[in-house]
Amino acid sequence: MAAFVGRICGSGLLNPKNGTTLQKVQQFSTSRAWTRSQKLATAGGALVGGAGALLYALEQSVSASGTEVHPPELPWNHKGVFDSLDHASIRRGYEVYKQVCAACHSMRFIAYRNLVGVSHTEAEAKAEAAEIQVRDGPDEAGNYFMRPGKLSDYFPSPYANEEAARAANNGAYPPDLSYIALARHGGEDYLFALLTGYVDAPAGVVLREGQYYNPYFPGGAISMAQALYSEAAEYSDGTPASASQLAKDVSTFLVWAADPPHDERKRMGIKSLGIILVLGSLAYYIKRHKWAALKTRKIAFYPKKK
């Protein structure tokens, strides 16, 4: 040990006058400082990773928490990448909404003009709009008046305001159905399961007056009574109006209402893929044939003979 200390002292590493040696030792013992871009990239990566982990944890906690039953995934004909909505089902779903759901639920973001070319012709949509009365005005005398609906009018609300809706439904507020398919986890699967999932409350579950039991609803206790029964609505095309058929059609209609450009978006996707395929083929041809001579050329240097 004494010999080891003597060698260190003899080398001059511990000599305070030997500044050059200390600087060299310090250079070898410390790492290079990070640049500003490296610090920003590291902080950004940590932030994005933490946010992703948080969102995943929240999604898992929401999916795993609660006592509700998660709806099964059903084979809808519009769930494929290139599959469109069933427009006949959309028309029938509108009839179910008009005859059953419109008594309590509004769709204030859907206008009658949205039906044109989707489920109704222009004349049929005008006839549907003319069935309602819309408060308009003021006129030249400053008075408000009622007029038949037009294509530009939105679906009417069954209640004048939220307070009137709650008063008519034992304090529960029927939600607007314009975007309900996107606002509920599970989308159309949840809507179909909810509409057809009413059962008797199990033992130990106490329901208040005006409540019903549905295992697909969070908490199980729901203030909306079962609305869809067999023959609860009548289809204009003669389709048998079973409870499952009514639920399927109105769920399809609500999917369209939440995303009207659904079919157009998929149509544009097919066109985009076709264009990408053609341009990709041309680019591959140009690379393989037009640039082959340039990419495989060899440059040789021959010194000039004396």
Coordinates of C-alpha atoms in Angstrom, one line a residue:
M1 CA 0.0 0.0 0.0
A2 CA 2.9 2.4 0.9
A3 CA 4.5 1.6 -2.4
F4 CA 1.3 2.4 -4.3
V5 CA 0.9 5.8 -2.6
G6 CA 4.5 6.5 -3.3
R7 CA 4.1 5.9 -7.0
I8 CA 1.0 8.2 -7.2
C9 CA 2.8 11.0 -5.4
G10 CA 5.9 10.5 -7.6
S11 CA 3.9 10.8 -10.7
G12 CA 2.8 14.3 -9.8
L13 CA -1.0 13.7 -10.0
L14 CA -1.5 15.1 -6.5
N15 CA 0.8 18.0 -7.0
P16 CA -1.3 21.2 -7.0
K17 CA 1.3 22.9 -9.2
N18 CA 0.9 20.4 -11.9
G19 CA -2.2 22.0 -13.6
T20 CA -1.7 20.4 -17.0
T21 CA -1.8 16.9 -15.5
L22 CA -5.0 17.6 -13.6
Q23 CA -6.7 19.0 -16.7
K24 CA -5.8 15.9 -18.6
V25 CA -7.2 13.7 -15.9
Q26 CA -10.3 15.8 -15.7
Q27 CA -10.8 15.5 -19.5
F28 CA -10.6 11.7 -19.4
S29 CA -12.8 11.4 -16.3
T30 CA -15.8 13.6 -17.4
S31 CA -18.2 12.9 -20.3
R32 CA -19.1 15.4 -23.1
A33 CA -22.0 17.7 -22.3
W34 CA -25.3 17.3 -24.2
T35 CA -26.3 19.8 -26.8
R36 CA -29.5 21.7 -26.7
S37 CA -31.1 19.6 -29.4
Q38 CA -30.2 16.4 -27.6
K39 CA -31.8 17.7 -24.4
L40 CA -35.0 18.8 -26.2
A41 CA -35.2 15.4 -28.1
T42 CA -34.8 13.5 -24.9
A43 CA -37.4 15.6 -23.0
G44 CA -39.8 15.3 -25.9
G45 CA -39.4 11.5 -26.1
A46 CA -39.9 11.2 -22.4
L47 CA -43.0 13.5 -22.5
V48 CA -44.6 11.6 -25.5
G49 CA -43.8 8.2 -23.9
G50 CA -45.3 9.3 -20.5
A51 CA -48.4 10.7 -22.2
G52 CA -48.9 7.5 -24.2
A53 CA -48.5 5.4 -21.0
L54 CA -51.0 7.6 -19.2
L55 CA -53.6 7.3 -21.9
Y56 CA -53.2 3.6 -22.1
A57 CA -53.6 3.3 -18.4
L58 CA -56.7 5.5 -18.4
E59 CA -58.2 3.5 -21.2
Q60 CA -57.5 0.2 -19.4
S61 CA -58.9 1.6 -16.2
V62 CA -62.1 2.8 -17.9
S63 CA -62.6 -0.5 -19.7
A64 CA -62.0 -2.6 -16.6
S65 CA -63.8 -0.4 -14.1
G66 CA -67.5 -0.5 -13.3
T67 CA -70.0 -3.3 -13.2
E68 CA -71.5 -3.0 -16.7
V69 CA -71.2 -5.7 -19.2
H70 CA -69.2 -4.9 -22.3
P71 CA -71.1 -5.4 -25.5
P72 CA -70.0 -8.1 -27.9
E73 CA -68.4 -7.2 -31.2
L74 CA -71.0 -7.7 -33.9
P75 CA -70.4 -8.4 -37.6
W76 CA -71.7 -5.1 -39.0
N77 CA -71.5 -4.8 -42.8
H78 CA -69.9 -1.4 -42.7
K79 CA -66.9 -2.2 -40.5
G80 CA -64.7 -3.3 -43.3
V81 CA -62.0 -1.0 -44.7
F82 CA -63.8 -0.7 -48.0
D83 CA -67.4 -1.4 -46.9
S84 CA -70.1 1.2 -47.1
L85 CA -73.2 1.7 -44.9
D86 CA -76.4 -0.1 -45.7
H87 CA -78.5 2.8 -47.0
A88 CA -81.7 0.8 -46.9
S89 CA -81.0 0.2 -43.2
I90 CA -80.4 3.9 -42.7
R91 CA -83.8 4.7 -44.2
R92 CA -85.5 2.1 -41.9
G93 CA -83.5 3.5 -39.0
Y94 CA -84.8 7.0 -39.7
E95 CA -88.3 5.6 -39.6
V96 CA -87.6 4.0 -36.2
Y97 CA -86.2 7.2 -34.8
K98 CA -89.1 9.2 -36.2
Q99 CA -91.8 6.8 -34.8
V100 CA -90.1 5.8 -31.5
C101 CA -87.0 7.7 -30.4
A102 CA -88.0 11.3 -31.5
A103 CA -90.6 11.4 -28.7
C104 CA -87.8 11.9 -26.1
H105 CA -84.5 12.4 -28.0
S106 CA -83.4 15.3 -30.2
M107 CA -81.0 15.3 -33.2
R108 CA -80.3 19.0 -33.4
F109 CA -77.2 18.7 -35.6
I110 CA -79.0 16.8 -38.4
A111 CA -81.0 18.7 -41.1
Y112 CA -83.5 17.2 -43.5
R113 CA -81.1 18.1 -46.4
N114 CA -78.7 15.6 -45.0
L115 CA -81.1 12.8 -45.9
V116 CA -81.0 13.7 -49.6
G117 CA -79.1 11.1 -51.6
V118 CA -78.5 9.0 -48.6
S119 CA -81.9 7.5 -47.6
H120 CA -84.4 9.7 -49.3
T121 CA -84.8 11.5 -52.6
E122 CA -85.1 15.3 -52.6
A123 CA -88.9 15.2 -53.0
E124 CA -89.2 12.7 -50.1
A125 CA -86.9 14.8 -47.8
K126 CA -89.0 17.9 -48.6
A127 CA -92.2 15.9 -47.7
E128 CA -90.6 14.8 -44.4
A129 CA -89.6 18.4 -43.6
A130 CA -93.0 19.7 -44.4
E131 CA -94.6 17.5 -41.7
I132 CA -93.1 19.7 -38.9
Q133 CA -94.0 23.3 -37.9
V134 CA -91.1 25.7 -37.4
R135 CA -91.3 29.0 -35.6
D136 CA -90.0 31.7 -37.9
G137 CA -89.9 35.5 -38.1
P138 CA -90.3 38.2 -37.3
D139 CA -92.4 39.3 -40.3
E140 CA -92.9 42.8 -41.5
A141 CA -95.2 43.5 -38.6
G142 CA -92.6 42.2 -36.1
N143 CA -94.6 39.1 -35.3
Y144 CA -93.3 35.5 -35.1
F145 CA -95.2 32.8 -37.1
M146 CA -95.3 29.1 -37.7
R147 CA -94.4 27.7 -41.1
P148 CA -93.9 24.2 -42.6
G149 CA -90.4 22.9 -42.4
K150 CA -87.9 23.1 -45.2
L151 CA -84.8 21.1 -46.2
S152 CA -82.6 23.6 -44.4
D153 CA -84.4 23.0 -41.1
Y154 CA -82.9 20.7 -38.5
F155 CA -84.8 17.9 -36.8
P156 CA -87.1 19.3 -34.1
S157 CA -86.5 18.8 -30.4
P158 CA -89.3 17.2 -28.4
Y159 CA -88.8 19.6 -25.5
A160 CA -88.5 23.4 -25.4
N161 CA -85.4 23.2 -23.1
E162 CA -83.4 20.9 -20.8
E163 CA -85.6 21.7 -17.7
A164 CA -88.7 20.7 -19.6
A165 CA -87.0 17.5 -20.7
R166 CA -85.9 16.6 -17.1
A167 CA -89.4 17.4 -15.8
A168 CA -91.0 15.0 -18.3
N169 CA -88.5 12.1 -17.5
N170 CA -88.3 12.1 -13.7
G171 CA -85.2 14.2 -13.6
A172 CA -83.3 12.3 -16.3
Y173 CA -82.1 14.2 -19.4
P174 CA -82.5 12.3 -22.7
P175 CA -79.2 12.9 -24.5
D176 CA -79.1 14.3 -28.1
L177 CA -78.5 11.4 -30.5
S178 CA -76.6 13.3 -33.2
Y179 CA -73.2 12.0 -32.2
I180 CA -74.2 9.3 -29.7
A181 CA -72.5 6.5 -31.8
L182 CA -69.2 8.3 -31.3
A183 CA -69.8 9.5 -27.8
R184 CA -70.3 6.0 -26.3
H185 CA -67.5 3.4 -25.9
G186 CA -68.3 0.5 -28.3
G187 CA -70.3 2.6 -30.8
E188 CA -73.0 0.7 -32.6
D189 CA -72.2 -2.5 -30.7
Y190 CA -73.1 -0.6 -27.4
L191 CA -76.2 0.9 -28.9
F192 CA -77.6 -2.4 -30.2
A193 CA -76.7 -4.2 -26.9
L194 CA -78.3 -1.4 -24.8
L195 CA -81.5 -1.4 -26.8
T196 CA -81.9 -5.2 -26.7
G197 CA -80.4 -5.8 -23.3
Y198 CA -83.2 -5.0 -20.8
V199 CA -83.6 -7.8 -18.2
D200 CA -85.0 -8.1 -14.7
A201 CA -82.7 -6.7 -11.9
P202 CA -80.7 -9.4 -10.2
A203 CA -80.9 -10.1 -6.5
G204 CA -79.4 -7.4 -4.4
V205 CA -79.9 -4.6 -6.9
V206 CA -82.3 -2.0 -5.7
L207 CA -83.9 0.3 -8.4
R208 CA -85.6 3.6 -7.6
E209 CA -89.0 4.4 -9.0
G210 CA -88.8 5.1 -12.7
Q211 CA -85.6 3.1 -13.2
Y212 CA -85.0 -0.1 -15.1
Y213 CA -82.1 -2.6 -15.2
N214 CA -79.8 -2.9 -18.2
P215 CA -76.4 -4.6 -17.7
Y216 CA -74.8 -2.7 -20.6
F217 CA -75.5 0.7 -19.0
P218 CA -72.9 1.9 -16.5
G219 CA -74.2 1.1 -13.1
G220 CA -77.1 -1.0 -14.5
A221 CA -79.9 1.4 -13.4
I222 CA -81.2 3.4 -16.4
S223 CA -84.1 5.8 -16.5
M224 CA -85.1 5.0 -20.1
A225 CA -87.6 2.2 -20.4
Q226 CA -87.3 -0.4 -23.0
A227 CA -88.5 1.3 -26.2
L228 CA -88.1 -1.3 -28.9
Y229 CA -90.4 -4.3 -29.0
S230 CA -91.5 -6.3 -32.0
E231 CA -93.9 -4.2 -34.1
A232 CA -93.0 -1.1 -32.1
A233 CA -92.5 0.7 -35.5
E234 CA -93.7 0.1 -39.0
Y235 CA -91.4 -0.1 -42.0
S236 CA -92.5 1.4 -45.3
D237 CA -90.7 -1.3 -47.3
G238 CA -92.5 -4.2 -45.5
T239 CA -89.5 -5.5 -43.6
P240 CA -90.6 -7.5 -40.5
A241 CA -90.2 -5.2 -37.5
S242 CA -88.7 -7.5 -34.9
A243 CA -87.0 -6.0 -31.9
S244 CA -83.5 -6.9 -33.1
Q245 CA -84.3 -5.6 -36.6
L246 CA -85.4 -2.3 -35.1
A247 CA -82.3 -2.0 -33.0
K248 CA -80.0 -2.9 -35.9
D249 CA -81.5 -0.3 -38.2
V250 CA -81.6 2.6 -35.7
S251 CA -78.0 1.8 -34.7
T252 CA -77.0 2.0 -38.4
F253 CA -78.9 5.3 -38.7
L254 CA -77.1 6.7 -35.7
V255 CA -73.7 5.6 -37.1
W256 CA -74.5 7.5 -40.2
A257 CA -75.7 10.6 -38.3
A258 CA -72.5 10.7 -36.3
D259 CA -70.4 10.4 -39.4
P260 CA -72.2 11.5 -42.6
P261 CA -69.0 11.4 -44.8
H262 CA -68.4 7.8 -43.9
D263 CA -68.9 6.4 -47.4
E264 CA -67.3 9.3 -49.2
R265 CA -64.2 9.0 -47.0
K266 CA -63.8 5.3 -47.9
R267 CA -64.5 6.1 -51.6
M268 CA -61.7 8.7 -51.5
G269 CA -59.5 6.1 -49.8
I270 CA -60.0 3.6 -52.6
K271 CA -59.2 6.3 -55.2
S272 CA -56.1 7.4 -53.3
L273 CA -54.8 3.8 -53.1
G274 CA -55.3 3.5 -56.9
I275 CA -53.4 6.7 -57.5
I276 CA -50.6 5.6 -55.2
L277 CA -50.4 2.2 -56.9
V278 CA -50.0 3.8 -60.3
L279 CA -47.5 6.4 -59.2
G280 CA -45.5 3.8 -57.2
S281 CA -45.3 1.6 -60.3
L282 CA -44.0 4.4 -62.4
A283 CA -41.5 5.4 -59.8
Y284 CA -40.3 1.8 -59.5
Y285 CA -39.9 1.6 -63.3
I286 CA -38.0 4.8 -63.5
K287 CA -35.7 3.8 -60.7
R288 CA -35.0 0.3 -62.2
H289 CA -34.6 1.2 -65.8
K290 CA -33.9 4.9 -66.3
W291 CA -31.5 5.2 -63.4
A292 CA -29.9 1.8 -63.8
A293 CA -27.1 3.2 -66.1
L294 CA -26.3 6.0 -63.6
K295 CA -26.4 3.8 -60.5
T296 CA -24.2 1.0 -61.9
R297 CA -21.6 3.1 -63.7
K298 CA -18.0 2.8 -62.8
I299 CA -15.6 5.7 -63.0
A300 CA -11.9 4.7 -63.7
F301 CA -8.9 7.0 -63.7
Y302 CA -6.2 6.4 -66.2
P303 CA -3.1 8.6 -65.7
K304 CA -1.7 10.2 -68.8
K305 CA 1.3 8.5 -70.2
K306 CA 4.4 10.6 -70.5

